Amino acid sequence: MKQGIIENLIAELTKLPGIGRRTAQRLAFFILAMPDEEAKGISRAIDEVKNNARFCRECFNITEDEVCSICSNPSRDRSRICVVEEPSNIFVVERSKSFDGVYHVLLGSLSPIDGMTPDRLKIHELIERVRKNSVQEVILATNPNTKGEMTAQYVRELLKPFFVKVTRIAYGLPIGGDIEFADEATLSKAIQGRRDF
Amino acid sequence: MLKRTEGIVIRTVPYGEADLIVTYLTPDFGILKVFAKSPRKFKSRFGGSLEPLTQSKISFWGREDAPLPRLTQSDILNSFQPLREEFSSFLKLSEILELILSFLPERDANKMAYALLLNTLHTIKEKQNDTLLMTSFKIKFLHLVGFAPRLDSCGRCGKHGYSFYLAQGSIMCEGCAQRIDSPVKISPAAVQFYSDLLTWDIMKVNRIRPSGALLEEISNLITMHIRYILSKPLKTESFSLKQSHHKIQS
């Protein structure tokens, strides 16, 4: 066996996030020891994703069809749109099982210093969705950081003429954390956003 | 080797799954880039201390010549949170941050630039930002880094004049300006105001009330001067333009 093939696989695996050289080496030898069909299954799955994945026509989620499974699901509440930055955010919100509406992916966040301008995001498409459909509420679930906050504020301003309810996900402390280690910005937001109990 | 300093976060760039490359302006190292491990995770010990404009005490670890030392600690001194909460104020401050990144070299100590930024942030915190404060910052900053336009006299012979030449970065008298094209005409009041802004304390600059026309004249001149030096407009400037265009379209 040529040494180069394994070295090549290790080098390719280290390109994945969170995979260092040692983990890549372990994975490479695990793949080598796997039954042929299972190993080829991984390869096929990657191939299929790269060949068939595209953006949903309506919400810009990743899908293999014209419209994603969430947008085409008749049981979803289409009057509520949850706005997120990346398709990966949809998976997280879905895992929480706390939202039964539809999504809109902006494909990024505004950042003046990095040249991320509104025309590079799917903001215009969101406004069009609100304009054309009977949307009752838009939930802005962009990241709770400066870029996400700026994006949320910008979208809120654009939605004002439509008299649609615009909400922002809550700020605060993560469950399981200790208040002693919270930074002042997070804690101040958590106190401001307190609710009756 | 472990080093400690304080710094103001200028910019953060996502790296890998949950890491960040954080650019600070520090008094001891000037522009300093550090690698922060996993600050984007909710339970990160860095919390909100790596958000732009935050002033913190930081520790970082790395060889003397390491291009990207590792951030080990960051304790907030001033979060300047209210400045990040308003879209328009953060947009204007982004221009300042971009200016700092464009003109200051990495690892070149600059206590004056650090103090200027810190004082500006404190002033804005007390009174909401305005064009006067931003223009004052730009003028003082350009002066600190050696790129301030010369408006007091002709750049060649020292005579008085009121025609500013972008290519020379200076006023030129009629005699010296022969065969140089398209000057920007400036008023004697603007020349005086520029010289005053250079000397006035930025923390007290909000006390004065210049006329809108005078402020606009100086502000436009500084914007043109910066654009000429960088050979392109600042990204934040383009952002403002595209933003207005996008709003109209929507």
CSV table of C-alpha atoms in Angstrom, one decimal:
chain,number,residue,atom,x,y,z
A,1,MET,CA,0.0,0.0,0.0
A,2,LYS,CA,1.3,3.5,-0.9
A,3,GLN,CA,1.9,5.7,2.2
A,4,GLY,CA,0.6,8.7,0.2
A,5,ILE,CA,-3.1,7.5,0.1
A,6,ILE,CA,-3.5,7.5,3.9
A,7,GLU,CA,-1.5,10.7,4.3
A,8,ASN,CA,-3.8,12.3,1.7
A,9,LEU,CA,-7.0,11.1,3.6
A,10,ILE,CA,-5.5,12.5,6.9
A,11,ALA,CA,-4.8,15.8,5.3
A,12,GLU,CA,-8.3,16.0,3.8
A,13,LEU,CA,-9.9,15.2,7.1
A,14,THR,CA,-8.0,17.9,9.0
A,15,LYS,CA,-9.8,20.4,6.8
A,16,LEU,CA,-13.0,19.6,8.8
A,17,PRO,CA,-13.8,21.9,11.8
A,18,GLY,CA,-12.6,20.6,15.1
A,19,ILE,CA,-10.5,17.8,13.6
A,20,GLY,CA,-6.8,18.0,14.4
A,21,ARG,CA,-4.1,15.8,13.0
A,22,ARG,CA,-4.4,13.1,15.6
A,23,THR,CA,-8.2,12.8,15.3
A,24,ALA,CA,-7.8,12.8,11.5
A,25,GLN,CA,-5.3,10.0,11.8
A,26,ARG,CA,-7.7,8.0,14.0
A,27,LEU,CA,-10.6,8.6,11.6
A,28,ALA,CA,-8.5,7.6,8.6
A,29,PHE,CA,-7.5,4.3,10.1
A,30,PHE,CA,-11.1,3.7,11.3
A,31,ILE,CA,-12.3,4.3,7.7
A,32,LEU,CA,-9.7,1.9,6.5
A,33,ALA,CA,-10.9,-0.8,8.8
A,34,MET,CA,-14.6,-0.2,8.0
A,35,PRO,CA,-16.5,-2.6,5.7
A,36,ASP,CA,-16.3,-1.4,2.1
A,37,GLU,CA,-20.0,-0.6,1.8
A,38,GLU,CA,-20.1,1.6,4.9
A,39,ALA,CA,-17.0,3.5,3.9
A,40,LYS,CA,-18.4,4.0,0.4
A,41,GLY,CA,-21.7,5.1,2.0
A,42,ILE,CA,-19.9,8.1,3.6
A,43,SER,CA,-18.3,8.9,0.3
A,44,ARG,CA,-21.6,8.7,-1.6
A,45,ALA,CA,-23.4,10.8,1.0
A,46,ILE,CA,-20.8,13.6,0.7
A,47,ASP,CA,-21.0,13.3,-3.1
A,48,GLU,CA,-24.8,13.6,-3.1
A,49,VAL,CA,-24.8,16.6,-0.8
A,50,LYS,CA,-22.3,18.4,-2.9
A,51,ASN,CA,-24.1,17.6,-6.1
A,52,ASN,CA,-27.7,18.1,-5.1
A,53,ALA,CA,-27.8,20.6,-2.3
A,54,ARG,CA,-29.3,24.0,-3.2
A,55,PHE,CA,-31.1,26.8,-1.5
A,56,CYS,CA,-34.8,26.7,-1.0
A,57,ARG,CA,-36.6,29.1,-3.3
A,58,GLU,CA,-38.7,30.5,-0.4
A,59,CYS,CA,-36.5,30.5,2.7
A,60,PHE,CA,-33.0,29.8,1.5
A,61,ASN,CA,-32.6,26.8,3.7
A,62,ILE,CA,-30.5,24.0,2.3
A,63,THR,CA,-32.6,21.5,0.3
A,64,GLU,CA,-32.3,19.0,-2.5
A,65,ASP,CA,-35.7,20.1,-4.0
A,66,GLU,CA,-37.0,23.4,-5.2
A,67,VAL,CA,-38.7,24.0,-1.8
A,68,CYS,CA,-37.4,22.7,1.5
A,69,SER,CA,-39.3,20.2,3.7
A,70,ILE,CA,-40.3,22.9,6.2
A,71,CYS,CA,-41.7,25.3,3.6
A,72,SER,CA,-43.6,22.5,1.9
A,73,ASN,CA,-45.1,21.1,5.1
A,74,PRO,CA,-48.8,22.1,5.3
A,75,SER,CA,-48.9,21.8,9.1
A,76,ARG,CA,-46.3,24.6,9.6
A,77,ASP,CA,-47.7,28.0,10.6
A,78,ARG,CA,-46.9,30.3,7.6
A,79,SER,CA,-48.0,33.4,9.4
A,80,ARG,CA,-44.8,33.4,11.6
A,81,ILE,CA,-41.3,33.7,10.1
A,82,CYS,CA,-38.2,33.1,12.1
A,83,VAL,CA,-35.3,35.0,10.6
A,84,VAL,CA,-31.8,33.3,11.1
A,85,GLU,CA,-28.4,34.0,9.7
A,86,GLU,CA,-27.3,30.6,8.5
A,87,PRO,CA,-29.1,27.4,7.4
A,88,SER,CA,-27.3,25.6,10.3
A,89,ASN,CA,-29.3,27.8,12.7
A,90,ILE,CA,-32.6,26.2,11.5
A,91,PHE,CA,-31.4,22.8,12.7
A,92,VAL,CA,-30.7,24.2,16.2
A,93,VAL,CA,-34.1,25.9,16.4
A,94,GLU,CA,-35.9,22.8,15.1
A,95,ARG,CA,-34.1,20.7,17.8
A,96,SER,CA,-35.5,22.9,20.5
A,97,LYS,CA,-39.1,21.9,19.3
A,98,SER,CA,-40.3,25.4,20.3
A,99,PHE,CA,-41.3,26.8,16.9
A,100,ASP,CA,-43.8,25.6,14.4
A,101,GLY,CA,-43.6,28.4,11.9
A,102,VAL,CA,-41.4,28.8,8.8
A,103,TYR,CA,-37.9,30.3,8.5
A,104,HIS,CA,-36.0,32.8,6.4
A,105,VAL,CA,-32.2,32.5,6.1
A,106,LEU,CA,-30.4,35.7,5.5
A,107,LEU,CA,-27.1,33.9,4.5
A,108,GLY,CA,-24.9,36.1,6.7
A,109,SER,CA,-25.1,39.3,8.8
A,110,LEU,CA,-24.4,42.9,8.3
A,111,SER,CA,-20.8,44.1,8.9
A,112,PRO,CA,-19.8,47.5,7.6
A,113,ILE,CA,-16.1,47.0,8.4
A,114,ASP,CA,-16.1,43.7,6.4
A,115,GLY,CA,-18.0,45.1,3.5
A,116,MET,CA,-21.1,42.9,4.3
A,117,THR,CA,-23.8,45.2,2.9
A,118,PRO,CA,-27.6,44.7,2.9
A,119,ASP,CA,-27.6,43.8,-0.8
A,120,ARG,CA,-25.4,40.7,-0.1
A,121,LEU,CA,-27.9,39.3,2.3
A,122,LYS,CA,-31.4,37.9,1.5
A,123,ILE,CA,-33.1,40.9,3.2
A,124,HIS,CA,-35.0,42.1,0.1
A,125,GLU,CA,-36.4,38.6,-0.3
A,126,LEU,CA,-37.7,38.6,3.3
A,127,ILE,CA,-39.4,41.9,2.7
A,128,GLU,CA,-41.0,40.5,-0.4
A,129,ARG,CA,-42.3,37.5,1.5
A,130,VAL,CA,-43.8,39.7,4.2
A,131,ARG,CA,-45.3,42.0,1.5
A,132,LYS,CA,-46.9,39.1,-0.5
A,133,ASN,CA,-48.0,36.8,2.3
A,134,SER,CA,-50.2,37.3,5.3
A,135,VAL,CA,-47.4,37.3,7.8
A,136,GLN,CA,-48.4,38.0,11.5
A,137,GLU,CA,-45.1,37.9,13.2
A,138,VAL,CA,-41.4,38.0,12.2
A,139,ILE,CA,-39.0,36.6,14.9
A,140,LEU,CA,-35.5,38.0,14.6
A,141,ALA,CA,-33.2,35.2,15.7
A,142,THR,CA,-29.9,36.5,14.5
A,143,ASN,CA,-26.9,35.9,16.7
A,144,PRO,CA,-26.7,37.9,20.0
A,145,ASN,CA,-23.6,39.7,18.9
A,146,THR,CA,-22.9,43.1,17.4
A,147,LYS,CA,-23.3,42.0,13.8
A,148,GLY,CA,-26.5,40.0,14.5
A,149,GLU,CA,-27.9,42.9,16.5
A,150,MET,CA,-27.2,45.4,13.7
A,151,THR,CA,-28.8,43.0,11.2
A,152,ALA,CA,-31.9,42.7,13.4
A,153,GLN,CA,-32.2,46.4,13.8
A,154,TYR,CA,-31.8,47.0,10.1
A,155,VAL,CA,-34.5,44.4,9.2
A,156,ARG,CA,-36.8,45.8,11.9
A,157,GLU,CA,-36.6,49.3,10.3
A,158,LEU,CA,-37.4,47.9,6.9
A,159,LEU,CA,-40.4,46.0,8.3
A,160,LYS,CA,-42.0,49.0,10.0
A,161,PRO,CA,-44.2,50.0,7.0
A,162,PHE,CA,-45.9,46.6,7.0
A,163,PHE,CA,-47.4,46.8,10.5
A,164,VAL,CA,-46.2,43.2,11.2
A,165,LYS,CA,-45.3,42.2,14.7
A,166,VAL,CA,-41.5,42.1,15.0
A,167,THR,CA,-40.0,40.2,17.9
A,168,ARG,CA,-36.4,39.6,19.0
A,169,ILE,CA,-35.2,36.4,20.7
A,170,ALA,CA,-34.4,37.0,24.4
A,171,TYR,CA,-31.0,37.8,25.8
A,172,GLY,CA,-29.7,36.3,29.0
A,173,LEU,CA,-27.8,33.7,30.8
A,174,PRO,CA,-27.4,30.2,29.5
A,175,ILE,CA,-29.1,27.4,31.4
A,176,GLY,CA,-26.6,25.5,33.6
A,177,GLY,CA,-24.2,28.4,33.8
A,178,ASP,CA,-23.2,30.2,37.0
A,179,ILE,CA,-24.1,33.9,37.5
A,180,GLU,CA,-20.7,34.4,39.0
A,181,PHE,CA,-19.0,33.9,35.7
A,182,ALA,CA,-21.4,36.0,33.6
A,183,ASP,CA,-19.9,39.1,32.0
A,184,GLU,CA,-21.4,42.5,32.6
A,185,ALA,CA,-22.9,42.9,29.2
A,186,THR,CA,-24.8,39.6,29.3
A,187,LEU,CA,-25.9,40.2,32.9
A,188,SER,CA,-27.1,43.7,32.2
A,189,LYS,CA,-29.2,42.4,29.3
A,190,ALA,CA,-30.5,39.6,31.5
A,191,ILE,CA,-31.6,42.0,34.2
A,192,GLN,CA,-33.2,44.4,31.6
A,193,GLY,CA,-35.1,41.5,30.1
A,194,ARG,CA,-36.4,40.1,33.4
A,195,ARG,CA,-40.0,39.0,33.5
A,196,ASP,CA,-42.7,38.5,36.1
A,197,PHE,CA,-42.3,35.3,38.0
B,1,MET,CA,5.8,34.1,27.1
B,2,LEU,CA,2.7,35.5,28.9
B,3,LYS,CA,2.0,39.2,28.3
B,4,ARG,CA,-0.5,41.6,29.7
B,5,THR,CA,-1.9,44.8,28.4
B,6,GLU,CA,-5.3,46.5,27.9
B,7,GLY,CA,-7.0,46.9,24.6
B,8,ILE,CA,-10.1,47.9,22.7
B,9,VAL,CA,-11.6,45.4,20.3
B,10,ILE,CA,-11.5,46.8,16.8
B,11,ARG,CA,-12.6,43.8,14.8
B,12,THR,CA,-13.4,40.0,15.1
B,13,VAL,CA,-13.2,37.5,12.4
B,14,PRO,CA,-14.7,34.0,12.8
B,15,TYR,CA,-12.1,31.2,12.5
B,16,GLY,CA,-13.0,27.5,12.3
B,17,GLU,CA,-16.0,26.2,14.2
B,18,ALA,CA,-16.2,28.5,17.2
B,19,ASP,CA,-13.0,30.4,17.3
B,20,LEU,CA,-12.2,34.1,16.6
B,21,ILE,CA,-9.3,36.1,15.5
B,22,VAL,CA,-9.6,39.3,17.5
B,23,THR,CA,-7.9,42.6,16.5
B,24,TYR,CA,-7.2,44.9,19.4
B,25,LEU,CA,-5.9,48.5,19.6
B,26,THR,CA,-3.5,48.4,22.6
B,27,PRO,CA,-1.3,51.1,24.1
B,28,ASP,CA,1.7,48.8,24.3
B,29,PHE,CA,1.5,46.8,21.1
B,30,GLY,CA,-0.5,49.1,18.8
B,31,ILE,CA,-2.7,46.9,16.6
B,32,LEU,CA,-2.5,43.4,18.0
B,33,LYS,CA,-4.2,40.3,16.5
B,34,VAL,CA,-4.8,37.3,18.9
B,35,PHE,CA,-6.4,33.9,18.5
B,36,ALA,CA,-9.3,33.3,20.9
B,37,LYS,CA,-10.4,29.6,21.4
B,38,SER,CA,-14.1,29.0,21.3
B,39,PRO,CA,-15.5,32.4,22.3
B,40,ARG,CA,-18.6,31.8,20.2
B,41,LYS,CA,-19.8,29.0,22.4
B,42,PHE,CA,-22.3,30.1,25.0
B,43,LYS,CA,-20.3,28.8,28.0
B,44,SER,CA,-17.1,30.4,26.9
B,45,ARG,CA,-15.1,32.2,29.6
B,46,PHE,CA,-14.7,35.2,27.3
B,47,GLY,CA,-18.4,35.9,27.4
B,48,GLY,CA,-19.2,39.2,25.7
B,49,SER,CA,-15.7,40.6,26.2
B,50,LEU,CA,-14.7,40.2,22.6
B,51,GLU,CA,-17.5,42.3,21.1
B,52,PRO,CA,-16.2,45.3,19.0
B,53,LEU,CA,-15.5,48.5,21.1
B,54,THR,CA,-15.1,46.6,24.4
B,55,GLN,CA,-12.2,47.8,26.5
B,56,SER,CA,-10.6,45.0,28.4
B,57,LYS,CA,-7.5,43.9,30.3
B,58,ILE,CA,-6.1,41.1,28.3
B,59,SER,CA,-3.4,38.4,28.7
B,60,PHE,CA,-2.0,36.5,25.8
B,61,TRP,CA,0.5,33.7,25.3
B,62,GLY,CA,3.0,33.2,22.5
B,63,ARG,CA,6.5,33.6,21.3
B,64,GLU,CA,7.9,37.1,20.9
B,65,ASP,CA,7.5,36.9,17.1
B,66,ALA,CA,4.4,34.8,17.1
B,67,PRO,CA,2.0,36.2,14.4
B,68,LEU,CA,-1.1,35.1,16.3
B,69,PRO,CA,-0.6,34.7,20.0
B,70,ARG,CA,-3.3,32.9,22.0
B,71,LEU,CA,-5.7,35.0,24.1
B,72,THR,CA,-5.8,33.5,27.6
B,73,GLN,CA,-7.8,36.1,29.6
B,74,SER,CA,-10.0,39.1,28.9
B,75,ASP,CA,-11.6,41.1,31.7
B,76,ILE,CA,-14.0,43.9,30.7
B,77,LEU,CA,-13.0,47.4,31.8
B,78,ASN,CA,-15.7,49.2,29.8
B,79,SER,CA,-18.2,47.3,27.6
B,80,PHE,CA,-19.5,50.4,25.8
B,81,GLN,CA,-22.6,48.4,25.2
B,82,PRO,CA,-24.9,51.3,24.5
B,83,LEU,CA,-22.7,52.3,21.5
B,84,ARG,CA,-23.3,48.9,19.9
B,85,GLU,CA,-27.1,49.0,20.5
B,86,GLU,CA,-27.9,51.7,18.0
B,87,PHE,CA,-27.5,50.9,14.4
B,88,SER,CA,-26.6,54.4,13.3
B,89,SER,CA,-24.1,55.1,16.1
B,90,PHE,CA,-22.3,51.8,15.5
B,91,LEU,CA,-22.2,52.5,11.8
B,92,LYS,CA,-20.4,55.8,12.4
B,93,LEU,CA,-18.1,54.1,14.9
B,94,SER,CA,-17.3,51.4,12.4
B,95,GLU,CA,-15.8,54.1,10.2
B,96,ILE,CA,-13.4,55.1,13.0
B,97,LEU,CA,-12.5,51.4,13.5
B,98,GLU,CA,-11.8,50.9,9.8
B,99,LEU,CA,-9.7,54.1,9.8
B,100,ILE,CA,-7.6,52.7,12.6
B,101,LEU,CA,-7.1,49.4,10.8
B,102,SER,CA,-6.2,51.2,7.6
B,103,PHE,CA,-3.6,53.5,9.0
B,104,LEU,CA,-2.0,51.9,12.0
B,105,PRO,CA,0.7,49.2,11.5
B,106,GLU,CA,0.6,46.0,13.6
B,107,ARG,CA,2.8,45.7,16.7
B,108,ASP,CA,3.8,49.3,16.8
B,109,ALA,CA,3.0,50.8,20.2
B,110,ASN,CA,0.9,53.9,20.0
B,111,LYS,CA,-0.4,55.2,23.3
B,112,MET,CA,-1.7,58.4,21.8
B,113,ALA,CA,-4.0,56.6,19.3
B,114,TYR,CA,-5.3,54.4,22.1
B,115,ALA,CA,-6.0,57.4,24.3
B,116,LEU,CA,-7.7,59.2,21.5
B,117,LEU,CA,-10.0,56.3,20.7
B,118,LEU,CA,-10.8,55.7,24.4
B,119,ASN,CA,-11.6,59.4,24.9
B,120,THR,CA,-13.8,59.4,21.8
B,121,LEU,CA,-15.8,56.4,23.0
B,122,HIS,CA,-16.3,58.0,26.5
B,123,THR,CA,-17.4,61.2,24.9
B,124,ILE,CA,-19.9,59.5,22.6
B,125,LYS,CA,-21.1,57.4,25.6
B,126,GLU,CA,-22.0,60.6,27.4
B,127,LYS,CA,-23.5,62.5,24.5
B,128,GLN,CA,-24.7,60.7,21.4
B,129,ASN,CA,-22.3,60.8,18.5
B,130,ASP,CA,-22.4,63.5,15.9
B,131,THR,CA,-20.5,64.6,12.8
B,132,LEU,CA,-18.4,67.1,14.8
B,133,LEU,CA,-17.0,64.4,17.1
B,134,MET,CA,-16.3,62.0,14.2
B,135,THR,CA,-14.6,64.8,12.2
B,136,SER,CA,-12.6,65.8,15.2
B,137,PHE,CA,-11.5,62.2,15.7
B,138,LYS,CA,-10.5,61.8,12.1
B,139,ILE,CA,-8.4,65.0,12.0
B,140,LYS,CA,-6.6,64.2,15.3
B,141,PHE,CA,-6.0,60.6,14.2
B,142,LEU,CA,-4.6,61.6,10.8
B,143,HIS,CA,-2.4,64.0,12.6
B,144,LEU,CA,-1.1,61.3,14.9
B,145,VAL,CA,-0.3,58.9,12.1
B,146,GLY,CA,1.3,61.7,10.0
B,147,PHE,CA,-1.3,61.9,7.2
B,148,ALA,CA,-3.1,65.1,8.3
B,149,PRO,CA,-3.8,67.5,5.5
B,150,ARG,CA,-1.9,70.7,5.6
B,151,LEU,CA,-4.3,73.7,5.6
B,152,ASP,CA,-2.3,76.4,7.4
B,153,SER,CA,-0.1,77.4,4.5
B,154,CYS,CA,1.3,76.4,1.1
B,155,GLY,CA,3.0,73.0,1.3
B,156,ARG,CA,6.0,74.3,-0.8
B,157,CYS,CA,6.6,77.9,0.1
B,158,GLY,CA,4.6,78.5,3.2
B,159,LYS,CA,2.5,81.3,1.7
B,160,HIS,CA,-1.2,81.6,2.5
B,161,GLY,CA,-3.8,80.1,0.2
B,162,TYR,CA,-7.3,78.6,0.1
B,163,SER,CA,-6.9,75.9,-2.6
B,164,PHE,CA,-6.4,72.4,-1.4
B,165,TYR,CA,-4.8,69.8,-3.7
B,166,LEU,CA,-5.5,66.2,-2.9
B,167,ALA,CA,-2.4,64.9,-4.6
B,168,GLN,CA,-0.2,67.1,-2.5
B,169,GLY,CA,-2.3,66.7,0.7
B,170,SER,CA,-1.8,70.4,1.2
B,171,ILE,CA,-2.9,73.9,0.4
B,172,MET,CA,-0.9,75.4,-2.4
B,173,CYS,CA,-0.5,79.1,-3.3
B,174,GLU,CA,-1.2,80.3,-6.8
B,175,GLY,CA,2.5,80.4,-7.7
B,176,CYS,CA,3.3,76.9,-6.6
B,177,ALA,CA,0.1,75.3,-7.9
B,178,GLN,CA,0.7,76.1,-11.6
B,179,ARG,CA,0.0,73.1,-13.8
B,180,ILE,CA,-1.7,71.1,-10.9
B,181,ASP,CA,-5.3,70.4,-11.7
B,182,SER,CA,-8.6,70.7,-9.9
B,183,PRO,CA,-8.1,72.1,-6.4
B,184,VAL,CA,-10.8,71.9,-3.7
B,185,LYS,CA,-11.6,75.5,-2.7
B,186,ILE,CA,-11.8,76.0,1.1
B,187,SER,CA,-13.0,79.0,3.1
B,188,PRO,CA,-10.8,80.9,5.6
B,189,ALA,CA,-13.3,80.0,8.3
B,190,ALA,CA,-12.8,76.3,7.5
B,191,VAL,CA,-9.0,76.6,7.7
B,192,GLN,CA,-9.3,78.3,11.1
B,193,PHE,CA,-11.9,75.7,12.3
B,194,TYR,CA,-9.6,72.8,11.2
B,195,SER,CA,-6.7,74.3,13.2
B,196,ASP,CA,-8.9,74.7,16.2
B,197,LEU,CA,-10.2,71.1,16.0
B,198,LEU,CA,-6.6,69.9,16.0
B,199,THR,CA,-5.9,71.6,19.3
B,200,TRP,CA,-9.2,71.3,21.1
B,201,ASP,CA,-9.6,68.4,23.6
B,202,ILE,CA,-11.9,65.8,22.0
B,203,MET,CA,-13.8,65.3,25.2
B,204,LYS,CA,-14.9,69.0,25.2
B,205,VAL,CA,-15.5,69.3,21.5
B,206,ASN,CA,-19.2,68.8,21.9
B,207,ARG,CA,-19.5,72.1,23.7
B,208,ILE,CA,-19.0,74.1,20.5
B,209,ARG,CA,-21.7,74.6,17.9
B,210,PRO,CA,-20.3,75.3,14.5
B,211,SER,CA,-22.5,76.1,11.5
B,212,GLY,CA,-23.7,73.1,9.5
B,213,ALA,CA,-22.1,74.4,6.4
B,214,LEU,CA,-18.7,74.8,8.0
B,215,LEU,CA,-18.8,71.4,9.5
B,216,GLU,CA,-19.9,69.9,6.2
B,217,GLU,CA,-17.0,71.7,4.4
B,218,ILE,CA,-14.4,70.3,6.7
B,219,SER,CA,-16.0,66.8,6.9
B,220,ASN,CA,-16.2,66.5,3.1
B,221,LEU,CA,-12.6,67.6,2.8
B,222,ILE,CA,-11.4,65.0,5.3
B,223,THR,CA,-13.4,62.3,3.6
B,224,MET,CA,-11.9,63.2,0.2
B,225,HIS,CA,-8.4,63.3,1.7
B,226,ILE,CA,-8.8,59.8,3.3
B,227,ARG,CA,-10.2,58.4,0.1
B,228,TYR,CA,-7.3,59.8,-1.9
B,229,ILE,CA,-4.7,58.4,0.5
B,230,LEU,CA,-6.3,54.9,0.6
B,231,SER,CA,-7.1,55.0,-3.2
B,232,LYS,CA,-10.6,53.8,-2.4
B,233,PRO,CA,-13.5,54.7,-0.2
B,234,LEU,CA,-13.8,53.2,3.2
B,235,LYS,CA,-16.0,50.1,3.3
B,236,THR,CA,-18.2,51.7,5.9
B,237,GLU,CA,-18.7,54.7,3.6
B,238,SER,CA,-19.8,52.4,0.8
B,239,PHE,CA,-22.0,50.6,3.3
B,240,SER,CA,-23.9,53.8,4.1
B,241,LEU,CA,-24.5,54.5,0.5
B,242,LYS,CA,-25.6,50.9,-0.3
B,243,GLN,CA,-27.8,50.9,2.8
B,244,SER,CA,-29.7,54.0,1.7
B,245,HIS,CA,-30.1,52.6,-1.9
B,246,HIS,CA,-31.3,49.2,-0.5
B,247,LYS,CA,-33.8,51.0,1.8
B,248,ILE,CA,-35.2,52.9,-1.1
B,249,GLN,CA,-35.5,49.7,-3.2
B,250,SER,CA,-37.3,47.9,-0.4
